[in-house]
Coordinates of C-alpha atoms and ligand atoms in Angstrom, one line a residue:
M70 CA 1.6 3.2 -5.2
N71 CA 2.6 6.8 -4.9
I72 CA 4.9 7.0 -7.9
K73 CA 6.6 10.2 -7.2
L74 CA 9.6 9.0 -9.0
W75 CA 12.2 7.9 -6.6
I76 CA 14.7 10.0 -8.5
I77 CA 13.8 13.6 -7.9
A78 CA 14.3 14.4 -4.3
A79 CA 12.0 11.5 -4.0
V80 CA 10.8 13.1 -1.0
I81 CA 9.5 10.0 0.5
L82 CA 11.6 9.2 3.5
L83 CA 14.2 10.7 5.8
T84 CA 15.1 13.2 8.5
G85 CA 17.6 15.9 8.3
C86 CA 20.5 14.0 9.6
G87 CA 22.8 16.3 11.3
Q88 CA 25.9 16.0 9.2
S89 CA 27.4 19.0 7.5
S90 CA 30.2 19.1 5.0
D91 CA 33.4 21.2 5.0
T92 CA 32.7 22.5 1.5
E93 CA 31.3 26.0 1.3
P94 CA 28.0 26.1 -0.5
Q95 CA 28.4 27.8 -3.9
E96 CA 24.9 29.3 -4.0
S97 CA 22.3 30.3 -1.5
A98 CA 20.1 27.6 -0.2
A99 CA 17.0 29.2 -1.8
D100 CA 18.7 29.4 -5.2
F101 CA 19.8 25.8 -4.9
V102 CA 16.2 24.7 -4.1
A103 CA 14.9 26.7 -7.0
R104 CA 17.5 25.2 -9.4
M105 CA 16.8 21.7 -8.2
E106 CA 13.2 22.2 -8.9
V107 CA 13.8 23.0 -12.5
E108 CA 16.4 20.3 -13.1
G109 CA 14.4 17.7 -11.2
D110 CA 11.3 18.4 -13.2
E111 CA 13.2 18.0 -16.4
L112 CA 14.6 14.7 -15.4
A113 CA 11.3 13.5 -14.0
K114 CA 9.7 14.1 -17.3
E115 CA 12.1 11.8 -19.1
A116 CA 12.1 9.2 -16.3
S117 CA 8.3 9.0 -16.0
A118 CA 8.0 8.5 -19.8
A119 CA 10.5 5.6 -19.6
Y120 CA 9.0 4.0 -16.5
W121 CA 5.4 4.3 -17.9
V122 CA 6.4 2.6 -21.1
R123 CA 8.4 0.0 -19.2
S124 CA 5.5 -0.8 -16.8
T125 CA 2.9 -1.1 -19.6
Y126 CA 5.1 -3.0 -22.0
I127 CA 7.7 -5.3 -20.4
T128 CA 10.4 -6.2 -22.9
P129 CA 14.2 -6.3 -22.8
D130 CA 14.2 -3.0 -24.7
T131 CA 12.1 -1.1 -22.2
A132 CA 14.3 -2.5 -19.5
I133 CA 17.2 -0.8 -21.0
L134 CA 15.4 2.5 -21.3
A135 CA 14.0 2.4 -17.8
A136 CA 17.2 1.3 -16.2
K137 CA 19.1 4.2 -18.0
A138 CA 16.6 6.7 -16.8
G139 CA 16.8 5.4 -13.3
E140 CA 20.6 5.7 -13.4
R141 CA 20.4 9.3 -14.3
G142 CA 17.9 9.8 -11.5
L143 CA 20.2 8.2 -9.0
E144 CA 23.1 10.4 -10.1
F145 CA 21.0 13.5 -9.7
E146 CA 19.9 12.4 -6.3
S147 CA 23.4 11.8 -5.1
A148 CA 24.5 15.2 -6.2
L149 CA 21.4 16.8 -4.7
V150 CA 21.9 15.2 -1.3
K151 CA 25.5 16.0 -1.3
Q152 CA 24.9 19.7 -1.9
A153 CA 21.8 19.9 0.4
K154 CA 23.9 18.6 3.3
Q155 CA 26.1 21.7 3.0
Y156 CA 23.2 23.9 4.1
L157 CA 22.5 22.1 7.3
G158 CA 23.0 24.4 10.2
T159 CA 23.1 27.5 8.0
D160 CA 20.6 30.4 8.1
M161 CA 17.7 30.2 5.7
D162 CA 13.9 30.9 5.7
A163 CA 11.6 28.3 7.0
E164 CA 10.3 27.2 3.6
T165 CA 13.8 26.6 2.2
G166 CA 14.7 24.8 5.4
R167 CA 11.8 22.4 5.0
A168 CA 12.7 21.9 1.3
I169 CA 16.3 21.0 2.3
E170 CA 15.1 18.7 5.1
L171 CA 12.8 16.9 2.6
M172 CA 15.7 16.6 0.0
L173 CA 17.9 15.0 2.7
R174 CA 15.3 12.2 3.2
G175 CA 16.6 10.4 0.1
S176 CA 14.6 7.9 -1.8
S177 CA 13.6 4.3 -1.1
A178 CA 16.6 3.0 -3.0
P179 CA 19.5 5.4 -2.6
A180 CA 22.7 4.6 -4.5
P181 CA 26.3 5.2 -3.3
D182 CA 28.3 7.8 -5.3
S183 CA 29.6 5.3 -7.9
A184 CA 28.6 5.2 -11.5
E185 CA 29.0 1.4 -11.6
M186 CA 26.8 0.8 -8.6
R187 CA 24.2 3.2 -9.8
A188 CA 24.0 1.2 -13.0
E189 CA 23.8 -2.0 -11.2
L190 CA 21.2 -0.9 -8.7
S191 CA 19.0 0.6 -11.4
A192 CA 19.3 -2.5 -13.6
I193 CA 18.4 -4.8 -10.6
L194 CA 15.3 -2.8 -9.7
T195 CA 14.1 -2.7 -13.2
D196 CA 14.7 -6.4 -13.7
M197 CA 13.0 -7.6 -10.5
E198 CA 9.9 -5.7 -11.1
G199 CA 9.8 -6.9 -14.7
Q200 CA 10.2 -10.5 -13.6
Y201 CA 7.4 -10.1 -11.1
G202 CA 5.2 -8.4 -13.6
S203 CA 5.6 -11.1 -16.3
G204 CA 5.5 -14.0 -13.8
K205 CA 3.4 -17.0 -14.6
Y206 CA 2.8 -20.4 -13.1
C207 CA 2.3 -23.5 -15.4
N208 CA 0.9 -26.4 -13.5
A209 CA 1.5 -30.2 -14.1
N210 CA -1.1 -30.2 -16.9
G211 CA 0.7 -27.5 -18.8
V212 CA -1.9 -24.8 -18.0
C213 CA -0.2 -21.5 -17.5
R214 CA -1.8 -18.7 -15.5
E215 CA -0.8 -15.1 -14.6
L216 CA -1.1 -13.6 -11.2
Q217 CA -4.6 -12.3 -11.4
E218 CA -5.9 -15.6 -12.6
L219 CA -4.1 -17.4 -9.7
E220 CA -5.5 -14.8 -7.3
S221 CA -9.0 -15.6 -8.5
V222 CA -8.5 -19.3 -7.6
L223 CA -7.3 -18.3 -4.1
A224 CA -10.4 -16.2 -3.8
E225 CA -13.0 -18.6 -5.1
S226 CA -11.8 -22.2 -4.7
R227 CA -12.5 -24.1 -1.5
D228 CA -10.6 -27.1 -2.5
Y229 CA -7.6 -27.5 -0.2
D230 CA -5.3 -29.1 -2.7
E231 CA -6.2 -26.8 -5.6
L232 CA -5.5 -23.8 -3.3
L233 CA -2.2 -25.3 -2.3
D234 CA -1.2 -25.8 -5.9
V235 CA -1.7 -22.1 -6.9
W236 CA -0.2 -20.9 -3.6
Q237 CA 3.0 -22.6 -4.2
G238 CA 2.9 -22.1 -7.9
W239 CA 3.1 -18.3 -7.6
R240 CA 6.0 -18.7 -5.2
Q241 CA 8.1 -20.2 -8.0
V242 CA 8.3 -16.7 -9.6
S243 CA 10.5 -15.1 -6.9
P244 CA 13.5 -17.5 -6.3
P245 CA 15.2 -16.4 -9.6
Y246 CA 15.6 -12.9 -8.1
R247 CA 16.5 -13.8 -4.6
A248 CA 20.3 -13.2 -5.3
S249 CA 19.4 -9.9 -7.0
Y250 CA 17.5 -8.8 -3.9
Q251 CA 20.5 -9.6 -1.7
R252 CA 22.7 -7.4 -4.0
F253 CA 20.1 -4.6 -3.9
V254 CA 20.2 -4.6 -0.1
E255 CA 24.0 -4.3 -0.2
I256 CA 24.1 -1.5 -2.7
A257 CA 21.2 0.5 -1.2
N258 CA 22.6 0.2 2.3
L259 CA 25.8 1.7 1.0
G260 CA 23.8 4.5 -0.5
A261 CA 21.9 5.1 2.7
Q262 CA 25.3 5.3 4.5
D263 CA 26.5 7.8 2.0
F264 CA 23.5 9.9 2.8
G265 CA 24.3 9.8 6.5
Y266 CA 22.2 6.8 7.8
K267 CA 23.2 3.7 9.6
N268 CA 21.5 1.6 6.9
L269 CA 18.4 1.6 4.6
A270 CA 16.1 0.7 7.5
E271 CA 17.0 3.9 9.3
L272 CA 16.5 5.9 6.2
W273 CA 13.0 4.4 5.6
Q274 CA 12.0 4.9 9.2
G275 CA 13.2 8.5 9.0
G276 CA 10.4 9.9 6.8
Y277 CA 7.9 10.8 9.4
D278 CA 9.0 14.1 10.9
M279 CA 10.5 12.3 14.0
D280 CA 13.7 10.4 14.4
S281 CA 13.7 6.8 13.3
N282 CA 13.8 5.3 16.8
T283 CA 10.7 7.3 17.9
F284 CA 8.9 6.2 14.7
T285 CA 9.5 2.5 15.4
I286 CA 8.2 3.0 18.9
E287 CA 5.2 4.9 17.6
S288 CA 4.3 2.2 15.0
R289 CA 4.7 -0.4 17.7
R290 CA 2.3 1.5 19.9
L291 CA -0.3 1.6 17.1
W292 CA 0.0 -2.1 16.6
D293 CA -0.4 -2.8 20.3
E294 CA -3.6 -0.7 20.2
V295 CA -5.2 -2.8 17.5
K296 CA -3.8 -6.3 18.2
P297 CA -6.5 -7.4 20.7
L298 CA -9.1 -7.0 18.0
Y299 CA -7.0 -8.9 15.5
D300 CA -6.6 -11.7 18.0
E301 CA -10.4 -12.0 18.4
L302 CA -10.9 -12.1 14.7
H303 CA -8.1 -14.6 14.2
C304 CA -9.6 -16.9 16.8
H305 CA -13.0 -16.9 15.2
V306 CA -11.8 -17.3 11.6
R307 CA -9.6 -20.2 12.6
A308 CA -12.5 -21.9 14.3
K309 CA -14.7 -21.5 11.2
L310 CA -11.9 -22.7 8.9
S311 CA -11.4 -25.7 11.1
E312 CA -15.1 -26.5 10.9
N313 CA -14.9 -26.1 7.1
Y314 CA -11.7 -28.0 6.3
G315 CA -11.4 -30.3 9.3
A316 CA -9.3 -30.1 12.5
D317 CA -6.6 -32.2 10.8
K318 CA -6.1 -29.4 8.3
V319 CA -6.7 -26.4 10.6
A320 CA -5.6 -27.1 14.1
L321 CA -7.4 -25.1 16.8
D322 CA -4.3 -24.3 18.7
G323 CA -1.9 -23.3 16.0
P324 CA -1.3 -20.8 13.1
I325 CA -3.7 -20.9 10.2
P326 CA -2.4 -22.4 6.9
A327 CA -1.7 -19.4 4.7
H328 CA -3.5 -20.6 1.6
L329 CA -7.0 -20.8 3.1
L330 CA -7.6 -17.1 3.7
G331 CA -8.8 -16.2 0.2
N332 CA -5.8 -14.1 -0.8
M333 CA -2.5 -14.9 -2.3
W334 CA -0.6 -13.3 0.6
S335 CA -3.3 -13.8 3.3
Q336 CA -3.3 -10.0 3.6
T337 CA -7.1 -9.5 3.4
W338 CA -9.6 -12.2 4.1
D339 CA -12.9 -10.9 2.8
N340 CA -12.9 -13.4 0.0
I341 CA -13.8 -16.1 2.5
Y342 CA -16.7 -14.2 3.9
D343 CA -18.9 -17.0 2.7
I344 CA -17.3 -19.4 5.2
I345 CA -17.3 -16.8 8.0
E346 CA -20.7 -15.0 7.5
P347 CA -22.1 -14.6 11.1
Y348 CA -25.8 -14.7 10.1
P349 CA -26.1 -16.6 6.8
G350 CA -28.2 -14.9 4.2
V351 CA -28.9 -11.7 6.2
S352 CA -28.4 -8.6 4.2
P353 CA -26.3 -9.9 1.3
V354 CA -24.2 -7.3 -0.5
D355 CA -22.8 -8.6 -3.8
V356 CA -21.4 -5.7 -5.7
T357 CA -19.6 -8.0 -8.1
A358 CA -22.8 -9.8 -9.2
A359 CA -24.6 -6.5 -9.6
M360 CA -21.9 -4.9 -11.7
Q361 CA -21.5 -8.0 -13.9
S362 CA -25.2 -8.5 -14.5
Q363 CA -25.6 -4.8 -15.4
G364 CA -22.7 -4.9 -17.8
W365 CA -20.4 -2.5 -16.1
D366 CA -16.9 -2.1 -17.6
E367 CA -13.7 -0.4 -16.4
I368 CA -14.8 3.0 -17.6
K369 CA -18.2 2.9 -15.9
M370 CA -16.4 1.8 -12.7
T371 CA -13.8 4.6 -12.9
K372 CA -16.4 7.2 -13.7
T373 CA -18.5 6.1 -10.8
A374 CA -15.5 6.3 -8.5
E375 CA -14.7 9.7 -9.8
G376 CA -18.3 10.7 -9.2
F377 CA -17.8 10.1 -5.5
F378 CA -14.9 12.6 -5.4
T379 CA -16.8 15.2 -7.5
S380 CA -19.8 14.8 -5.2
L381 CA -17.6 16.2 -2.5
G382 CA -17.0 19.3 -4.6
L383 CA -13.6 18.1 -5.8
P384 CA -12.7 18.8 -9.4
P385 CA -13.4 16.4 -12.3
L386 CA -10.5 14.4 -13.7
P387 CA -8.8 16.0 -16.7
D388 CA -9.7 14.4 -20.1
S389 CA -6.1 13.3 -20.4
F390 CA -6.7 10.9 -17.5
Y391 CA -9.0 8.7 -19.5
K392 CA -6.9 9.1 -22.6
N393 CA -3.6 8.2 -21.1
S394 CA -4.4 5.8 -18.3
M395 CA -4.2 2.0 -18.7
L396 CA -7.4 0.7 -17.1
K397 CA -7.5 -2.7 -18.9
K398 CA -5.0 -5.5 -19.2
P399 CA -3.6 -5.5 -22.7
R400 CA -4.0 -9.0 -24.3
D401 CA -0.8 -9.0 -26.3
R402 CA 2.0 -8.1 -23.9
N403 CA 3.3 -8.3 -20.4
V404 CA 2.6 -5.4 -18.1
V405 CA 3.0 -4.7 -14.4
C406 CA -0.6 -5.3 -13.3
H407 CA -0.2 -4.2 -9.7
A408 CA -2.3 -1.1 -9.6
S409 CA -0.6 2.3 -9.3
A410 CA -1.2 6.0 -9.7
W411 CA 1.2 8.2 -11.5
D412 CA 1.8 11.9 -11.1
I413 CA 3.1 12.8 -14.6
D414 CA 3.8 16.3 -15.7
N415 CA 3.3 17.9 -12.3
G416 CA -0.4 17.1 -11.9
N417 CA -1.2 17.9 -15.5
D418 CA -1.2 14.3 -16.8
P419 CA -2.2 12.0 -13.9
R420 CA -2.7 8.4 -14.8
V421 CA -3.8 5.1 -13.3
K422 CA -2.4 1.8 -14.4
Q423 CA -4.6 -1.0 -13.3
C424 CA -5.7 -4.3 -15.0
V425 CA -9.4 -3.7 -14.0
E426 CA -11.7 -6.7 -13.8
V427 CA -15.3 -6.2 -13.1
N428 CA -15.6 -7.0 -9.5
G429 CA -16.1 -5.4 -6.1
E430 CA -12.4 -5.7 -5.1
Q431 CA -11.2 -3.9 -8.2
F432 CA -13.9 -1.3 -7.8
G433 CA -12.4 -0.6 -4.3
T434 CA -8.9 -0.5 -5.7
L435 CA -10.0 2.1 -8.3
H436 CA -11.2 4.4 -5.4
H437 CA -7.9 3.8 -3.7
E438 CA -6.0 4.9 -6.9
L439 CA -8.2 7.9 -7.4
G440 CA -7.3 8.9 -3.9
H441 CA -3.7 9.2 -5.0
I442 CA -4.8 11.0 -8.2
Y443 CA -6.8 13.6 -6.2
Y444 CA -3.8 14.2 -4.0
Y445 CA -1.8 15.0 -7.1
L446 CA -4.4 17.3 -8.4
L447 CA -4.8 19.2 -5.2
Y448 CA -1.1 19.8 -4.5
K449 CA -0.3 20.5 -8.1
D450 CA 0.5 24.2 -7.4
Q451 CA 3.0 23.4 -4.7
P452 CA 6.7 23.4 -5.7
S453 CA 7.8 19.9 -6.6
V454 CA 9.7 19.4 -3.4
F455 CA 6.4 19.8 -1.4
K456 CA 4.4 17.5 -3.7
G457 CA 3.8 14.4 -1.6
G458 CA 1.5 13.1 1.1
A459 CA 1.9 14.7 4.5
H460 CA 3.5 11.4 5.0
D461 CA 3.2 8.3 2.8
G462 CA 0.4 6.9 4.9
F463 CA -1.7 9.9 4.1
H464 CA -1.4 9.3 0.4
E465 CA -2.5 5.7 0.9
A466 CA -5.5 6.7 3.1
I467 CA -7.5 9.1 0.9
G468 CA -9.2 6.6 -1.5
D469 CA -9.7 4.1 1.3
T470 CA -11.4 6.8 3.4
I471 CA -13.8 7.3 0.6
Q472 CA -14.5 3.6 0.5
L473 CA -15.6 3.7 4.1
S474 CA -18.5 5.8 2.9
M475 CA -19.6 3.2 0.4
T476 CA -22.5 2.1 2.7
P477 CA -25.4 0.0 1.6
E478 CA -27.4 3.2 1.1
Y479 CA -24.7 4.6 -1.1
L480 CA -24.5 1.4 -3.1
Q481 CA -28.3 1.5 -3.6
T482 CA -28.1 5.0 -5.1
K483 CA -25.6 3.5 -7.7
G484 CA -27.9 0.6 -8.5
L485 CA -25.5 -1.9 -7.0
L486 CA -27.8 -3.0 -4.2
E487 CA -31.5 -3.6 -4.3
D488 CA -32.7 -3.7 -0.7
V489 CA -31.0 -2.3 2.4
T490 CA -31.6 -4.5 5.4
E491 CA -31.5 -2.9 8.8
G492 CA -31.0 -4.5 12.2
Y493 CA -28.4 -6.1 14.5
E494 CA -27.7 -9.1 12.3
A495 CA -27.2 -7.0 9.2
I496 CA -24.7 -4.8 11.1
I497 CA -22.7 -7.7 12.4
N498 CA -22.5 -9.3 8.9
R499 CA -21.4 -6.1 7.3
Q500 CA -18.8 -5.4 10.0
M501 CA -17.5 -8.9 9.6
K502 CA -17.0 -8.4 5.9
M503 CA -15.2 -5.2 6.6
A504 CA -13.1 -6.6 9.4
L505 CA -11.9 -9.4 7.2
E506 CA -10.5 -6.7 5.0
K507 CA -9.4 -4.0 7.4
I508 CA -8.5 -5.8 10.6
A509 CA -7.0 -8.9 9.0
F510 CA -4.7 -6.6 7.1
L511 CA -3.1 -4.8 10.1
P512 CA -0.4 -7.4 11.1
F513 CA 0.4 -8.0 7.4
G514 CA 0.8 -4.2 6.9
K515 CA 3.2 -4.2 9.9
M516 CA 5.3 -7.3 9.3
I517 CA 6.5 -6.7 5.7
D518 CA 8.7 -3.8 6.7
E519 CA 9.5 -5.5 10.0
W520 CA 11.1 -8.1 7.7
R521 CA 12.8 -5.5 5.5
W522 CA 14.1 -3.4 8.4
K523 CA 15.7 -6.6 9.8
V524 CA 17.1 -7.5 6.4
F525 CA 18.5 -4.0 5.9
S526 CA 20.1 -3.9 9.3
G527 CA 21.6 -7.4 8.9
E528 CA 19.5 -8.9 11.8
I529 CA 18.1 -11.2 9.2
A530 CA 21.1 -12.6 7.2
P531 CA 20.8 -13.5 3.5
A532 CA 21.0 -17.2 4.4
D533 CA 17.9 -16.7 6.7
Y534 CA 15.7 -14.6 4.4
N535 CA 12.9 -17.2 4.1
A536 CA 13.0 -18.6 7.6
G537 CA 13.0 -15.0 8.9
W538 CA 10.0 -14.2 6.8
W539 CA 8.0 -17.1 8.1
R540 CA 9.0 -16.3 11.7
L541 CA 7.4 -12.9 11.3
R542 CA 4.4 -14.2 9.4
Q543 CA 3.7 -16.5 12.4
E544 CA 4.5 -14.0 15.1
Y545 CA 2.3 -11.1 13.7
Q546 CA -0.4 -12.8 11.6
G547 CA -0.6 -16.2 13.3
I548 CA -0.3 -18.0 9.9
E549 CA 2.1 -20.6 8.6
A550 CA 3.3 -21.9 5.3
P551 CA 1.1 -24.9 4.2
M552 CA 4.1 -26.9 3.0
A553 CA 7.8 -27.1 3.7
R554 CA 9.8 -24.0 2.8
T555 CA 13.6 -23.8 2.5
E556 CA 16.2 -21.2 1.7
Q557 CA 15.8 -22.0 -1.9
D558 CA 12.5 -20.1 -1.7
F559 CA 12.1 -16.4 -1.6
D560 CA 8.5 -16.0 -0.4
A561 CA 8.9 -12.3 0.6
G562 CA 9.7 -11.7 -3.1
A563 CA 6.4 -13.1 -4.2
K564 CA 4.7 -9.9 -2.9
Y565 CA 4.9 -7.0 -5.3
H566 CA 6.3 -4.4 -3.0
V567 CA 9.5 -6.4 -2.3
P568 CA 10.7 -6.7 -5.9
G569 CA 9.0 -3.3 -6.6
N570 CA 10.8 -1.9 -3.6
T571 CA 7.8 0.1 -2.2
P572 CA 7.9 0.6 1.5
Y573 CA 4.9 -1.0 3.2
T574 CA 4.5 0.6 6.6
R575 CA 2.5 3.3 4.8
Y576 CA -0.4 0.9 4.4
F577 CA -0.4 -0.1 8.0
L578 CA -0.5 3.6 9.0
S579 CA -3.2 4.2 6.4
F580 CA -5.5 1.5 7.6
I581 CA -5.4 3.1 11.0
M582 CA -5.6 6.7 9.9
Q583 CA -8.5 6.2 7.4
F584 CA -10.8 5.6 10.3
Q585 CA -9.7 8.8 12.0
F586 CA -10.3 10.6 8.8
H587 CA -13.7 9.0 8.3
K588 CA -14.8 10.0 11.8
A589 CA -13.6 13.6 11.3
L590 CA -15.2 13.9 7.9
C591 CA -18.5 12.5 9.1
E592 CA -18.5 15.1 11.8
A593 CA -17.8 17.8 9.2
A594 CA -20.7 16.4 7.1
R595 CA -22.9 16.6 10.3
K596 CA -23.8 13.0 10.1
E597 CA -25.4 11.7 13.3
G598 CA -25.4 8.0 14.2
P599 CA -22.8 5.3 14.3
L600 CA -19.7 5.7 12.1
H601 CA -20.3 2.5 10.2
E602 CA -23.6 3.9 8.9
C603 CA -22.1 7.2 7.8
S604 CA -21.4 8.2 4.2
I605 CA -20.0 11.6 3.3
Y606 CA -21.3 11.2 -0.3
N607 CA -22.4 14.7 -1.5
S608 CA -21.0 16.5 1.5
K609 CA -19.2 19.6 0.3
A610 CA -18.1 20.4 3.9
A611 CA -16.3 17.1 4.2
G612 CA -14.8 17.6 0.7
E613 CA -13.5 21.0 1.7
K614 CA -11.7 19.6 4.7
L615 CA -10.2 16.7 2.8
G616 CA -9.2 18.9 -0.1
N617 CA -7.6 21.6 2.1
M618 CA -5.6 18.9 3.8
M619 CA -4.4 17.4 0.5
A620 CA -3.5 20.8 -0.9
M621 CA -1.0 21.2 1.9
G622 CA 1.1 18.4 0.4
Q623 CA 4.1 17.9 2.6
K624 CA 4.9 21.5 3.1
Q625 CA 4.4 21.2 6.8
P626 CA 5.1 18.3 9.2
W627 CA 2.4 15.7 9.0
P628 CA 0.9 16.5 12.5
D629 CA -0.3 19.8 11.0
A630 CA -2.1 18.0 8.2
M631 CA -3.6 15.5 10.7
E632 CA -4.8 18.4 12.8
A633 CA -6.3 20.2 9.9
I634 CA -8.5 17.2 9.2
T635 CA -9.1 15.6 12.6
G636 CA -8.1 18.2 15.2
Q637 CA -5.7 15.6 16.6
R638 CA -1.9 15.7 16.2
S639 CA -1.2 12.0 16.3
M640 CA -2.1 8.7 14.7
D641 CA -4.6 6.9 16.9
G642 CA -5.9 3.3 16.9
N643 CA -9.0 4.3 18.8
A644 CA -11.0 5.3 15.8
I645 CA -10.8 1.9 14.1
I646 CA -11.4 0.1 17.4
D647 CA -14.5 2.2 18.1
Y648 CA -15.8 1.7 14.5
F649 CA -15.7 -2.1 15.1
A650 CA -17.2 -2.0 18.6
P651 CA -20.3 -4.0 17.7
L652 CA -18.3 -6.8 16.0
N653 CA -15.7 -6.8 18.8
A654 CA -18.4 -7.5 21.4
W655 CA -19.9 -10.2 19.1
L656 CA -16.5 -11.9 18.6
K657 CA -15.7 -11.9 22.3
E658 CA -18.9 -13.7 22.9
Q659 CA -18.2 -16.3 20.1
N660 CA -14.7 -16.9 21.4
Q661 CA -15.5 -17.1 25.1
D662 CA -15.2 -20.9 25.3
R663 CA -12.4 -21.1 22.7
S664 CA -8.7 -21.0 23.5
C665 CA -7.3 -18.3 21.3
G666 CA -3.7 -17.6 20.2
W667 CA -1.2 -19.7 18.3
Ligands
X8Z253 O1 -0.4 -1.7 -3.3 C1 -1.5 -1.2 -3.0 C2 -2.2 -0.3 -3.9 C3 -1.3 0.6 -4.7 S1 -0.5 1.8 -3.7 C4 -3.0 -1.1 -4.9 N1 -2.1 -1.6 -1.8 C5 -1.5 -2.6 -0.9 C6 -1.4 -3.9 -1.5 O2 -2.0 -4.2 -2.5 O3 -0.7 -4.8 -1.0 C7 -3.3 -1.1 -1.3 C8 -3.5 -1.7 0.0 C9 -2.3 -2.6 0.3
ZN254 ZN1 -1.8 3.2 -3.0

């Protein structure tokens, strides 16, 4: 998560929204921006200290501290937006204009101008994330497990009933905050209206240098570009699961039961690669086994990930990073294990919070988090208002772009793979593993905010939260709940980003853009050959391109940053489709006698 504290101008989302106030500004726009910079930094220091402690030590005491800090942040934000509005339509230099525009975007949880509601909103957000973070499921035998342990069962077990037990078990964590979520929606919608938006959906959609309507059309276009490949993958995976579990459990003409895909939320499916592997035994890549047998720990994993970034000519992480990060789950207290990267003290004290376990998935997540950290380091000299990804999808895409370069050859240089197998079958196997991660994710990445946008706009009413959720799960992903669900449940709330209130479209965009970035960086690195074989490891030319783009922060509209790295000015699904061309052709052949769809 890009924790650029939702308090300070939390320049995450929003357009300059055309309203001006009658009040005459008291100071020049440039003076106002400069003053906010200082005041915002001061407040951010206090808030990040409170949030960090809260997230790494969940207790009723830290809830009080974090909620209080949040309240002050919301108060600051309301005042900031109010004054910033006064400058709309007035004369100012371009840089100040951009700063004002970014300030008016508001944060992901804006509060109305009421001390009572600020307190309520902040308390609700703190509490929901805390409940999620300390969630546990105790089964009928009295065995209690936390989320990461339950996730391991989803990843490793192939026992239908055992999978079902942990799947439904984790979903017992969220109903207790369903009513809180409903209240959060009411308050934050009022806040969005105070800031000049129809509702919170419009505010969230407004953070992309185009109006909210154009953005929703744009993201729909991207989904339409990649959906045919998803449909092929879905069809094949369903057929293999049906073979594995029986047609009575996985019907060949309907949605896939959600608990069989190897992931608690069915968002990535690479954990069931063993069931899907196109050419069994060809070119096995088992990073987890290699790391475990060689005794890797979280520090070696992080240093290795850092080593990729430094191989590109990017700077080493500051010593404080290793001193202040939380890279291991503490044994004696509840923490928010969902991985995140924190920009504390304006790029001087960046930290990762992650409950690292020694496996390939967590190694990938570490690269993802370091992508955020490198963004922080590279835009550290920008004024705070320009610190941020060109848009939030850029921030999410950096570390993932690096992961696309973790080819078998690269893994071999790190001692994580013995032999590199070449040939068609090896390519298809490797592409399948990646597609189970990257293509399977796309409709999930799209549907989460599809649900929230409808919840914020009222199209999905509170009484319909869960049914609305499953309608979208089925429509986009072609999956279904494996057991009866009711409005007593709150299944959306069992995914971190809902109680954590982190917008999710950013990941959908990231998964598309990272392939554009990979292609462009491979060209900069002068790598010939297919993109799925390219690694930019050690390429200073690629690093320079990436670094220059990150250093821009959000000072300019995102198409400028996109152009700086790819030469294109738009997001484009063709790069990911081209990347998977071999697998796409293979899947079409496999599916030719099947009836696809759900
Ligand atoms: O939440 C994350 C990161 C932190 S920004 C670990 N991700 C999404 C998720 O886990 O649901 C990364 C990809 C998708
Ligand atoms: Zn992230």
